[in-house]
C-alpha positions as a Markdown table, in Angstrom:
| # | Residue | x | y | z |
|---|---|---|---|---|
| 1 | Met | 0.0 | -0.1 | 0.0 |
| 2 | Lys | 0.8 | 3.5 | -0.5 |
| 3 | Ile | 0.4 | 5.7 | 2.6 |
| 4 | Ile | 0.8 | 9.4 | 3.5 |
| 5 | Val | 1.5 | 10.2 | 6.8 |
| 6 | Ile | 0.9 | 14.1 | 8.2 |
| 7 | Ser | 2.7 | 15.3 | 11.5 |
| 8 | Tyr | 3.7 | 19.0 | 12.0 |
| 9 | Ile | 6.2 | 17.7 | 14.6 |
| 10 | Tyr | 8.8 | 15.3 | 13.5 |
| 11 | Pro | 12.7 | 14.6 | 14.0 |
| 12 | Asn | 14.9 | 17.3 | 12.6 |
| 13 | Lys | 18.7 | 18.3 | 12.7 |
| 14 | Leu | 18.1 | 20.6 | 15.7 |
| 15 | Asp | 15.9 | 18.1 | 17.5 |
| 16 | Gln | 16.0 | 14.5 | 17.0 |
| 17 | Arg | 13.5 | 13.5 | 19.9 |
| 18 | Leu | 10.7 | 15.7 | 18.4 |
| 19 | Gly | 7.8 | 13.6 | 17.2 |
| 20 | Ile | 10.1 | 10.4 | 17.3 |
| 21 | Phe | 7.1 | 8.4 | 17.9 |
| 22 | Val | 5.6 | 9.4 | 14.5 |
| 23 | His | 8.8 | 8.4 | 13.0 |
| 24 | Gln | 9.0 | 5.1 | 14.8 |
| 25 | Gln | 5.5 | 4.1 | 13.8 |
| 26 | Ser | 6.1 | 5.1 | 10.1 |
| 27 | Lys | 9.4 | 3.2 | 10.0 |
| 28 | Tyr | 7.5 | 0.1 | 10.8 |
| 29 | Ile | 5.0 | 0.7 | 8.6 |
| 30 | Ala | 7.4 | 0.7 | 5.8 |
| 31 | Lys | 9.1 | -2.3 | 7.3 |
| 32 | Glu | 6.0 | -4.1 | 6.3 |
| 33 | Gly | 6.6 | -3.2 | 3.0 |
| 34 | His | 4.4 | -0.4 | 2.4 |
| 35 | Glu | 5.4 | 2.9 | 0.7 |
| 36 | Val | 5.4 | 5.6 | 3.2 |
| 37 | His | 5.4 | 9.6 | 2.5 |
| 38 | Val | 5.6 | 11.7 | 5.7 |
| 39 | Leu | 4.5 | 15.3 | 5.3 |
| 40 | Thr | 6.0 | 17.4 | 8.0 |
| 41 | Ser | 8.2 | 20.7 | 9.1 |
| 42 | Gly | 11.7 | 20.9 | 9.8 |
| 43 | Ser | 14.5 | 23.3 | 10.5 |
| 44 | Ser | 16.5 | 25.2 | 7.9 |
| 45 | Gln | 19.2 | 22.8 | 8.4 |
| 46 | Asp | 17.0 | 19.8 | 6.9 |
| 47 | Lys | 16.7 | 18.8 | 3.2 |
| 48 | Lys | 13.2 | 19.4 | 1.8 |
| 49 | Glu | 13.0 | 15.8 | 0.9 |
| 50 | Glu | 15.1 | 12.8 | 1.8 |
| 51 | Phe | 14.9 | 9.2 | 2.4 |
| 52 | Val | 15.2 | 8.0 | 5.9 |
| 53 | Asp | 14.5 | 4.4 | 7.5 |
| 54 | Gly | 12.7 | 3.5 | 4.2 |
| 55 | Ile | 10.4 | 6.6 | 4.4 |
| 56 | Val | 10.2 | 9.6 | 2.0 |
| 57 | Val | 10.1 | 12.7 | 4.2 |
| 58 | His | 8.8 | 16.0 | 2.6 |
| 59 | Arg | 9.7 | 19.0 | 4.9 |
| 60 | Leu | 6.8 | 21.4 | 3.8 |
| 61 | Leu | 7.5 | 24.2 | 6.3 |
| 62 | Ser | 10.7 | 25.5 | 8.1 |
| 63 | Ile | 10.2 | 25.5 | 11.9 |
| 64 | Asp | 12.2 | 28.8 | 11.8 |
| 65 | Asn | 9.4 | 30.4 | 9.7 |
| 66 | Lys | 8.2 | 33.5 | 11.6 |
| 67 | Phe | 4.7 | 33.5 | 9.8 |
| 68 | Pro | 2.1 | 34.1 | 12.3 |
| 69 | Leu | -0.3 | 31.5 | 11.1 |
| 70 | Lys | 2.2 | 28.6 | 10.7 |
| 71 | Gly | -0.5 | 26.1 | 11.3 |
| 72 | Leu | -2.6 | 27.4 | 8.5 |
| 73 | Leu | 0.3 | 27.4 | 6.1 |
| 74 | Phe | 1.5 | 23.9 | 6.9 |
| 75 | Ser | -2.2 | 22.8 | 6.3 |
| 76 | Leu | -2.4 | 24.4 | 3.0 |
| 77 | Arg | 0.9 | 23.0 | 1.9 |
| 78 | Cys | -0.2 | 19.7 | 3.0 |
| 79 | Ala | -3.4 | 19.7 | 1.0 |
| 80 | Lys | -1.3 | 20.6 | -2.0 |
| 81 | Ala | 1.0 | 17.8 | -1.3 |
| 82 | Val | -1.4 | 15.3 | -0.9 |
| 83 | Ile | -3.0 | 16.2 | -4.3 |
| 84 | Ser | 0.4 | 16.1 | -5.9 |
| 85 | Leu | 1.2 | 12.7 | -4.6 |
| 86 | Asn | -2.1 | 11.2 | -5.5 |
| 87 | Asn | -1.6 | 12.5 | -9.0 |
| 88 | Arg | 2.0 | 10.7 | -9.1 |
| 89 | Leu | 1.1 | 7.8 | -6.7 |
| 90 | Asn | -2.6 | 7.0 | -6.1 |
| 91 | Phe | -2.1 | 6.4 | -2.5 |
| 92 | Asp | -4.6 | 4.3 | -0.4 |
| 93 | Phe | -5.2 | 6.4 | 2.7 |
| 94 | Ile | -3.7 | 9.1 | 5.0 |
| 95 | Ile | -2.5 | 8.8 | 8.6 |
| 96 | Gln | -2.9 | 12.3 | 10.5 |
| 97 | Asn | -1.2 | 12.5 | 13.8 |
| 98 | Phe | -2.8 | 14.8 | 16.3 |
| 99 | Ile | -6.4 | 16.2 | 16.3 |
| 100 | Gly | -6.7 | 19.9 | 15.1 |
| 101 | Val | -8.4 | 22.2 | 12.6 |
| 102 | Ser | -6.1 | 21.1 | 9.9 |
| 103 | Met | -8.1 | 18.0 | 9.7 |
| 104 | Ile | -11.2 | 20.0 | 8.2 |
| 105 | Leu | -9.0 | 20.8 | 4.9 |
| 106 | Ile | -7.2 | 17.3 | 4.7 |
| 107 | Gly | -10.5 | 15.7 | 5.4 |
| 108 | Met | -12.1 | 17.7 | 2.5 |
| 109 | Ile | -9.3 | 16.4 | 0.2 |
| 110 | Thr | -9.4 | 12.9 | 1.2 |
| 111 | Lys | -13.3 | 13.0 | 0.6 |
| 112 | Leu | -12.9 | 14.6 | -3.1 |
| 113 | Leu | -10.2 | 11.8 | -3.8 |
| 114 | Asn | -12.4 | 9.0 | -2.3 |
| 115 | Lys | -9.6 | 8.0 | 0.1 |
| 116 | Arg | -9.6 | 7.2 | 3.7 |
| 117 | Leu | -8.5 | 9.2 | 6.7 |
| 118 | Ile | -7.3 | 7.8 | 9.9 |
| 119 | Val | -6.4 | 10.4 | 12.8 |
| 120 | Ile | -4.1 | 9.5 | 15.8 |
| 121 | Ser | -5.1 | 11.0 | 19.1 |
| 122 | His | -2.0 | 11.9 | 21.0 |
| 123 | Gly | -3.7 | 13.8 | 23.8 |
| 124 | Thr | -4.1 | 17.4 | 23.3 |
| 125 | Glu | -6.8 | 20.0 | 24.6 |
| 126 | Trp | -9.0 | 18.7 | 21.6 |
| 127 | Glu | -9.6 | 15.6 | 23.4 |
| 128 | Leu | -10.5 | 17.1 | 26.8 |
| 129 | Pro | -14.4 | 17.9 | 26.7 |
| 130 | Lys | -15.3 | 21.8 | 27.3 |
| 131 | Lys | -17.9 | 23.4 | 29.4 |
| 132 | Asn | -18.4 | 26.0 | 26.6 |
| 133 | Phe | -21.2 | 24.7 | 24.1 |
| 134 | Ile | -19.7 | 26.3 | 21.1 |
| 135 | Lys | -16.2 | 24.8 | 21.6 |
| 136 | Asn | -17.7 | 21.3 | 22.1 |
| 137 | Phe | -20.0 | 22.0 | 18.8 |
| 138 | Ile | -16.7 | 22.8 | 16.9 |
| 139 | Ile | -14.9 | 19.9 | 18.3 |
| 140 | Lys | -17.8 | 17.7 | 17.3 |
| 141 | Ile | -17.6 | 19.1 | 13.5 |
| 142 | Val | -13.7 | 18.3 | 13.6 |
| 143 | Leu | -14.1 | 14.8 | 14.9 |
| 144 | Ala | -16.7 | 14.1 | 12.5 |
| 145 | Ile | -14.3 | 14.2 | 9.5 |
| 146 | Pro | -11.9 | 11.1 | 9.7 |
| 147 | Asp | -13.1 | 7.7 | 8.9 |
| 148 | Lys | -11.7 | 6.5 | 12.1 |
| 149 | Ile | -10.0 | 7.9 | 15.0 |
| 150 | Val | -7.2 | 6.0 | 16.9 |
| 151 | Cys | -6.6 | 6.5 | 20.6 |
| 152 | Val | -3.5 | 5.7 | 22.2 |
| 153 | Ser | -5.1 | 4.8 | 25.4 |
| 154 | Lys | -8.7 | 3.8 | 26.9 |
| 155 | Lys | -8.5 | 7.3 | 28.8 |
| 156 | Thr | -8.2 | 9.3 | 25.4 |
| 157 | Lys | -11.0 | 7.2 | 24.0 |
| 158 | Asn | -13.3 | 8.0 | 27.0 |
| 159 | Leu | -12.6 | 11.7 | 26.7 |
| 160 | Leu | -13.2 | 11.7 | 23.1 |
| 161 | Ser | -16.5 | 9.7 | 23.4 |
| 162 | Tyr | -18.1 | 12.9 | 24.9 |
| 163 | Asn | -17.9 | 14.3 | 21.5 |
| 164 | Val | -17.8 | 11.7 | 18.9 |
| 165 | Lys | -19.6 | 8.3 | 18.6 |
| 166 | Lys | -17.8 | 5.2 | 20.3 |
| 167 | Asn | -17.8 | 3.2 | 17.0 |
| 168 | Lys | -15.5 | 5.7 | 15.4 |
| 169 | Leu | -12.8 | 5.4 | 17.9 |
| 170 | Val | -10.3 | 2.4 | 18.4 |
| 171 | Val | -7.8 | 2.1 | 21.1 |
| 172 | Ile | -4.3 | 1.2 | 19.9 |
| 173 | Asn | -1.4 | 1.7 | 22.4 |
| 174 | Asn | 1.7 | 3.3 | 21.2 |
| 175 | Gly | 4.8 | 1.2 | 20.9 |
| 176 | Met | 8.6 | 1.3 | 21.4 |
| 177 | Asp | 11.6 | 0.4 | 19.2 |
| 178 | Pro | 13.9 | -1.7 | 20.4 |
| 179 | Gln | 16.3 | -1.1 | 17.2 |
| 180 | Trp | 16.4 | 2.5 | 18.5 |
| 181 | Leu | 17.0 | 1.9 | 22.1 |
| 182 | Lys | 20.2 | -0.4 | 22.1 |
| 183 | Pro | 23.0 | 0.5 | 24.9 |
| 184 | Ser | 26.4 | 1.0 | 23.8 |
| 185 | Met | 28.2 | -0.4 | 26.7 |
| 186 | Ser | 27.6 | -2.5 | 29.7 |
| 187 | Lys | 25.6 | -1.4 | 32.8 |
| 188 | Ser | 29.0 | -1.5 | 34.9 |
| 189 | Lys | 31.0 | 0.3 | 32.4 |
| 190 | Phe | 28.5 | 3.0 | 31.9 |
| 191 | Arg | 28.0 | 3.6 | 35.6 |
| 192 | Lys | 31.8 | 3.7 | 35.8 |
| 193 | Lys | 31.9 | 6.3 | 33.2 |
| 194 | Leu | 29.5 | 8.4 | 35.0 |
| 195 | Gly | 31.2 | 8.0 | 38.4 |
| 196 | Leu | 27.8 | 6.1 | 39.6 |
| 197 | Ala | 29.4 | 2.9 | 40.2 |
| 198 | Asn | 28.0 | 2.3 | 43.8 |
| 199 | Lys | 25.0 | 4.5 | 43.5 |
| 200 | Phe | 21.3 | 3.6 | 43.7 |
| 201 | Ile | 19.8 | 5.4 | 40.5 |
| 202 | Ile | 16.3 | 6.5 | 40.1 |
| 203 | Leu | 15.4 | 7.6 | 36.6 |
| 204 | Ser | 12.9 | 9.9 | 34.8 |
| 205 | Val | 12.6 | 10.6 | 31.1 |
| 206 | Ser | 10.4 | 13.5 | 30.2 |
| 207 | Ser | 9.8 | 16.8 | 28.9 |
| 208 | Leu | 10.1 | 19.2 | 31.7 |
| 209 | Val | 6.5 | 20.3 | 32.1 |
| 210 | Leu | 4.1 | 20.8 | 34.9 |
| 211 | Lys | 1.9 | 17.5 | 34.1 |
| 212 | Lys | 5.0 | 15.1 | 34.0 |
| 213 | Gly | 5.4 | 15.7 | 38.2 |
| 214 | Ile | 9.0 | 15.9 | 38.4 |
| 215 | Asp | 8.9 | 18.2 | 41.2 |
| 216 | Ile | 6.7 | 15.7 | 43.1 |
| 217 | Val | 9.7 | 13.4 | 43.0 |
| 218 | Val | 12.2 | 16.1 | 44.0 |
| 219 | Lys | 10.2 | 17.1 | 47.1 |
| 220 | Ile | 10.0 | 13.4 | 48.5 |
| 221 | Leu | 13.8 | 13.0 | 47.8 |
| 222 | Pro | 15.0 | 14.3 | 51.4 |
| 223 | Glu | 13.1 | 11.7 | 53.1 |
| 224 | Leu | 14.7 | 9.0 | 50.9 |
| 225 | Ile | 18.1 | 10.2 | 51.0 |
| 226 | Thr | 18.2 | 10.4 | 54.8 |
| 227 | Lys | 18.0 | 6.6 | 55.0 |
| 228 | Tyr | 19.7 | 6.0 | 51.7 |
| 229 | Pro | 22.5 | 8.7 | 51.2 |
| 230 | Asn | 23.9 | 6.9 | 48.0 |
| 231 | Leu | 20.7 | 7.8 | 46.0 |
| 232 | Ile | 21.1 | 9.5 | 42.7 |
| 233 | Tyr | 18.0 | 11.0 | 40.9 |
| 234 | Ile | 18.7 | 11.5 | 37.1 |
| 235 | Ile | 16.5 | 13.6 | 35.0 |
| 236 | Ile | 16.7 | 13.2 | 31.3 |
| 237 | Gly | 15.0 | 15.9 | 29.5 |
| 238 | Asp | 14.3 | 19.5 | 29.0 |
| 239 | Gly | 11.6 | 22.2 | 28.9 |
| 240 | Pro | 10.0 | 25.3 | 30.6 |
| 241 | Glu | 10.0 | 23.9 | 34.2 |
| 242 | Lys | 13.6 | 23.1 | 34.2 |
| 243 | Glu | 14.7 | 26.3 | 35.8 |
| 244 | Asn | 12.0 | 26.0 | 38.5 |
| 245 | Leu | 13.0 | 22.5 | 39.3 |
| 246 | Lys | 16.8 | 23.6 | 39.5 |
| 247 | Met | 15.7 | 26.1 | 42.0 |
| 248 | Leu | 13.6 | 23.5 | 44.0 |
| 249 | Val | 16.7 | 21.3 | 44.1 |
| 250 | Asn | 18.8 | 24.2 | 45.5 |
| 251 | Lys | 16.4 | 24.9 | 48.1 |
| 252 | Leu | 16.3 | 21.5 | 49.3 |
| 253 | Asn | 20.2 | 21.2 | 49.1 |
| 254 | Leu | 20.0 | 18.4 | 46.9 |
| 255 | Gly | 22.7 | 19.4 | 44.5 |
| 256 | Lys | 24.6 | 16.2 | 45.1 |
| 257 | Asn | 21.8 | 14.0 | 44.6 |
| 258 | Val | 19.8 | 15.2 | 41.4 |
| 259 | Lys | 21.4 | 15.5 | 38.1 |
| 260 | Phe | 19.7 | 17.2 | 35.2 |
| 261 | Leu | 21.3 | 15.9 | 31.8 |
| 262 | Gly | 19.1 | 17.3 | 29.2 |
| 263 | Tyr | 17.6 | 15.3 | 26.3 |
| 264 | Lys | 19.2 | 12.0 | 25.3 |
| 265 | Val | 18.1 | 10.1 | 22.3 |
| 266 | Gly | 18.8 | 6.4 | 20.9 |
| 267 | Thr | 21.8 | 4.7 | 22.1 |
| 268 | Glu | 22.7 | 7.3 | 24.7 |
| 269 | Leu | 19.1 | 7.2 | 26.2 |
| 270 | Ala | 19.1 | 3.4 | 26.2 |
| 271 | Asn | 22.5 | 3.5 | 28.4 |
| 272 | Phe | 20.5 | 5.4 | 30.9 |
| 273 | Tyr | 17.5 | 3.0 | 31.0 |
| 274 | Asn | 20.0 | 0.2 | 31.3 |
| 275 | Ile | 21.6 | 1.6 | 34.4 |
| 276 | Cys | 18.8 | 2.7 | 36.3 |
| 277 | Asp | 17.3 | 0.6 | 39.4 |
| 278 | Ile | 13.8 | 2.4 | 39.2 |
| 279 | Phe | 12.0 | 4.4 | 36.7 |
| 280 | Ile | 9.6 | 7.1 | 38.1 |
| 281 | Leu | 7.2 | 9.8 | 36.5 |
| 282 | Met | 4.5 | 11.3 | 38.6 |
| 283 | Ser | 2.4 | 12.3 | 35.6 |
| 284 | Arg | -0.7 | 14.2 | 36.9 |
| 285 | Asp | -3.9 | 15.7 | 35.2 |
| 286 | Leu | -4.1 | 19.4 | 34.9 |
| 287 | Lys | -7.2 | 21.2 | 33.5 |
| 288 | Tyr | -5.4 | 21.8 | 30.1 |
| 289 | Ala | -3.5 | 18.6 | 29.6 |
| 290 | Ile | -3.3 | 14.8 | 30.7 |
| 291 | Glu | -0.7 | 12.1 | 30.1 |
| 292 | Ser | -2.3 | 10.6 | 27.0 |
| 293 | Phe | -0.1 | 7.3 | 27.4 |
| 294 | Gly | 3.5 | 7.5 | 28.5 |
| 295 | Ile | 6.0 | 5.8 | 26.0 |
| 296 | Ala | 8.7 | 6.3 | 28.8 |
| 297 | Tyr | 7.1 | 3.8 | 30.8 |
| 298 | Ile | 7.1 | 0.9 | 28.5 |
| 299 | Glu | 10.7 | 1.8 | 27.4 |
| 300 | Ala | 11.6 | 1.5 | 31.0 |
| 301 | Ser | 9.7 | -1.8 | 31.4 |
| 302 | Tyr | 11.3 | -3.2 | 28.1 |
| 303 | Phe | 14.8 | -2.7 | 29.9 |
| 304 | Gly | 13.4 | -4.7 | 32.9 |
| 305 | Lys | 12.9 | -1.8 | 35.3 |
| 306 | Pro | 10.2 | -1.6 | 37.8 |
| 307 | Val | 8.2 | 1.6 | 37.0 |
| 308 | Ile | 6.1 | 4.0 | 39.3 |
| 309 | Gly | 3.9 | 6.6 | 37.5 |
| 310 | Gly | 1.0 | 8.8 | 38.4 |
| 311 | Lys | -2.6 | 7.9 | 38.1 |
| 312 | Ser | -3.1 | 10.3 | 35.2 |
| 313 | Gly | -4.9 | 9.9 | 31.8 |
| 314 | Gly | -3.5 | 6.9 | 29.9 |
| 315 | Thr | -0.9 | 5.4 | 32.3 |
| 316 | Ala | -3.4 | 2.5 | 33.0 |
| 317 | Asp | -2.3 | 1.3 | 29.5 |
| 318 | Ser | 1.5 | 1.8 | 30.0 |
| 319 | Ile | 1.5 | 0.6 | 33.8 |
| 320 | Leu | 0.4 | -2.8 | 35.0 |
| 321 | Asp | -0.6 | -1.8 | 38.6 |
| 322 | Asn | 1.1 | -4.2 | 40.9 |
| 323 | Ile | 2.6 | -6.4 | 37.9 |
| 324 | Thr | 5.0 | -4.1 | 36.0 |
| 325 | Gly | 5.1 | -1.3 | 38.6 |
| 326 | Tyr | 2.6 | 0.9 | 40.7 |
| 327 | Arg | 0.2 | 3.6 | 39.7 |
| 328 | Ile | 0.0 | 6.1 | 42.5 |
| 329 | Glu | -2.2 | 9.3 | 43.0 |
| 330 | Pro | 0.4 | 12.1 | 42.3 |
| 331 | Thr | -1.0 | 14.1 | 45.6 |
| 332 | Asn | -0.4 | 10.8 | 47.9 |
| 333 | Thr | 3.3 | 11.5 | 48.6 |
| 334 | Lys | 3.2 | 9.1 | 51.7 |
| 335 | Glu | 2.2 | 6.1 | 49.2 |
| 336 | Ile | 5.0 | 7.2 | 46.8 |
| 337 | Val | 7.7 | 7.2 | 49.5 |
| 338 | Lys | 6.3 | 3.9 | 50.8 |
| 339 | Lys | 6.7 | 2.3 | 47.5 |
| 340 | Leu | 10.1 | 3.5 | 46.8 |
| 341 | Phe | 11.5 | 2.4 | 50.1 |
| 342 | Leu | 9.9 | -1.1 | 49.3 |
| 343 | Leu | 11.6 | -1.2 | 46.0 |
| 344 | Ile | 15.0 | 0.3 | 47.2 |
| 345 | Lys | 15.3 | -2.3 | 49.9 |
| 346 | Asn | 13.9 | -5.5 | 47.9 |
| 347 | Asp | 16.2 | -6.3 | 45.1 |
| 348 | Asn | 14.0 | -9.5 | 44.1 |
| 349 | Leu | 10.7 | -7.4 | 43.8 |
| 350 | Arg | 12.4 | -4.9 | 41.5 |
| 351 | Lys | 13.4 | -8.0 | 39.3 |
| 352 | Lys | 10.1 | -9.4 | 39.7 |
| 353 | Leu | 8.2 | -6.4 | 38.4 |
| 354 | Gly | 10.9 | -5.6 | 35.8 |
| 355 | Lys | 10.9 | -9.2 | 34.4 |
| 356 | Asn | 6.9 | -8.9 | 34.1 |
| 357 | Gly | 7.3 | -5.6 | 32.2 |
| 358 | Lys | 9.9 | -6.7 | 29.8 |
| 359 | Lys | 7.6 | -9.7 | 28.8 |
| 360 | Trp | 4.5 | -7.7 | 28.6 |
| 361 | Val | 6.3 | -5.0 | 26.3 |
| 362 | Asn | 7.9 | -7.6 | 24.1 |
| 363 | Asn | 4.6 | -9.5 | 23.7 |
| 364 | Asn | 2.2 | -6.6 | 23.3 |
| 365 | Leu | 3.7 | -3.1 | 23.0 |
| 366 | Leu | 6.4 | -3.0 | 20.3 |
| 367 | Trp | 5.8 | -0.8 | 17.3 |
| 368 | Asn | 5.2 | -3.8 | 14.9 |
| 369 | His | 2.0 | -4.7 | 17.4 |
| 370 | Asn | 1.0 | -1.1 | 16.8 |
| 371 | Val | 1.3 | -1.2 | 13.2 |
| 372 | Asp | -0.5 | -4.7 | 12.9 |
| 373 | Lys | -3.4 | -3.2 | 14.4 |
| 374 | Leu | -3.5 | 0.0 | 12.6 |
| 375 | Met | -3.4 | -2.0 | 9.2 |
| 376 | Gln | -6.4 | -4.1 | 10.5 |
| 377 | Val | -8.3 | -0.8 | 11.2 |
| 378 | Tyr | -7.6 | 0.4 | 7.5 |
| 379 | Lys | -8.8 | -3.0 | 6.2 |
| 380 | Ser | -12.1 | -2.8 | 8.1 |
| 381 | Leu | -12.9 | 0.5 | 6.6 |
| 382 | Leu | -12.6 | -1.2 | 3.1 |
| 383 | Ile | -15.0 | -3.9 | 4.2 |
| 384 | Lys | -17.5 | -1.1 | 5.2 |
| 385 | Gln | -17.1 | 0.5 | 1.7 |
């Protein structure tokens, strides 16, 4: 099949982790023997068209562009590219990542071309029901356009069901890419390289934004360190909350126990997953945002690590409570501390949860599992034709 994938965000020369999940899914679609064309944006350093991992990537807009209505401009260029590609390829269907107004234009084009449009909901404000009648009405119109909406978790499906019929929604969890996450050295060598040979390592991998709950973890560290002074908390990521988090670390005199290491991708990121003892990310619900799924949880599980996560959004799909780790209310700091103490002192329990997680991810949550289900969705649309 010939498939067009649309996503405004995508890995580029300036930021290799941006929209990496879109690239990974597209890569595994291509691995199934399909011809995949990605319509996306890029930096001024990127080629306008290139062949990467079996995918033809078309950069339609520079993220350096200062045009005030970049979203509209990107949508117009996508529509033009879709028509052009169809004239040349006669493509089968479109996968659009993220729900938004641009779906109206792309939806009109797919209807005119008698193609199918599948939209993937990754968790934005569009998923959250609004109190305002007019806003909900607009959302209903937009959500009526695609032939099918793929939700990355049961939670996002439940939220979207307020504004669209449930038979249009299907849950397909995100996946992880074991080819991308391959450690470059052994645990002992990497720990020695970092000067952490005898440390107990707790890890978070995340954008440093409020909904990820990094501050919650920092605030409970003093209680943990009192009993386990060799504990190190590594934070992989960057974002608008970084300075606030650094100030909190300084205020609590945690400079020796907390390391901010910025974004890491691929092999480098894999090395950190590989050396940690516990993975934690206390995702929490906000009025304007939820955790749609949490790929970092299943990446940590793939490496055989016990995970602790917040009861937010779709984390019920990425953490099996009491099986691969623990889901805890982010406000219940006593329970978070209790579970951390339990895992720190119980090596066998850590191994058990980690082993369960690794098996679960390998059997259910790799990108090839996601792509198989996605192709079934398209085939079901053909049957209904």
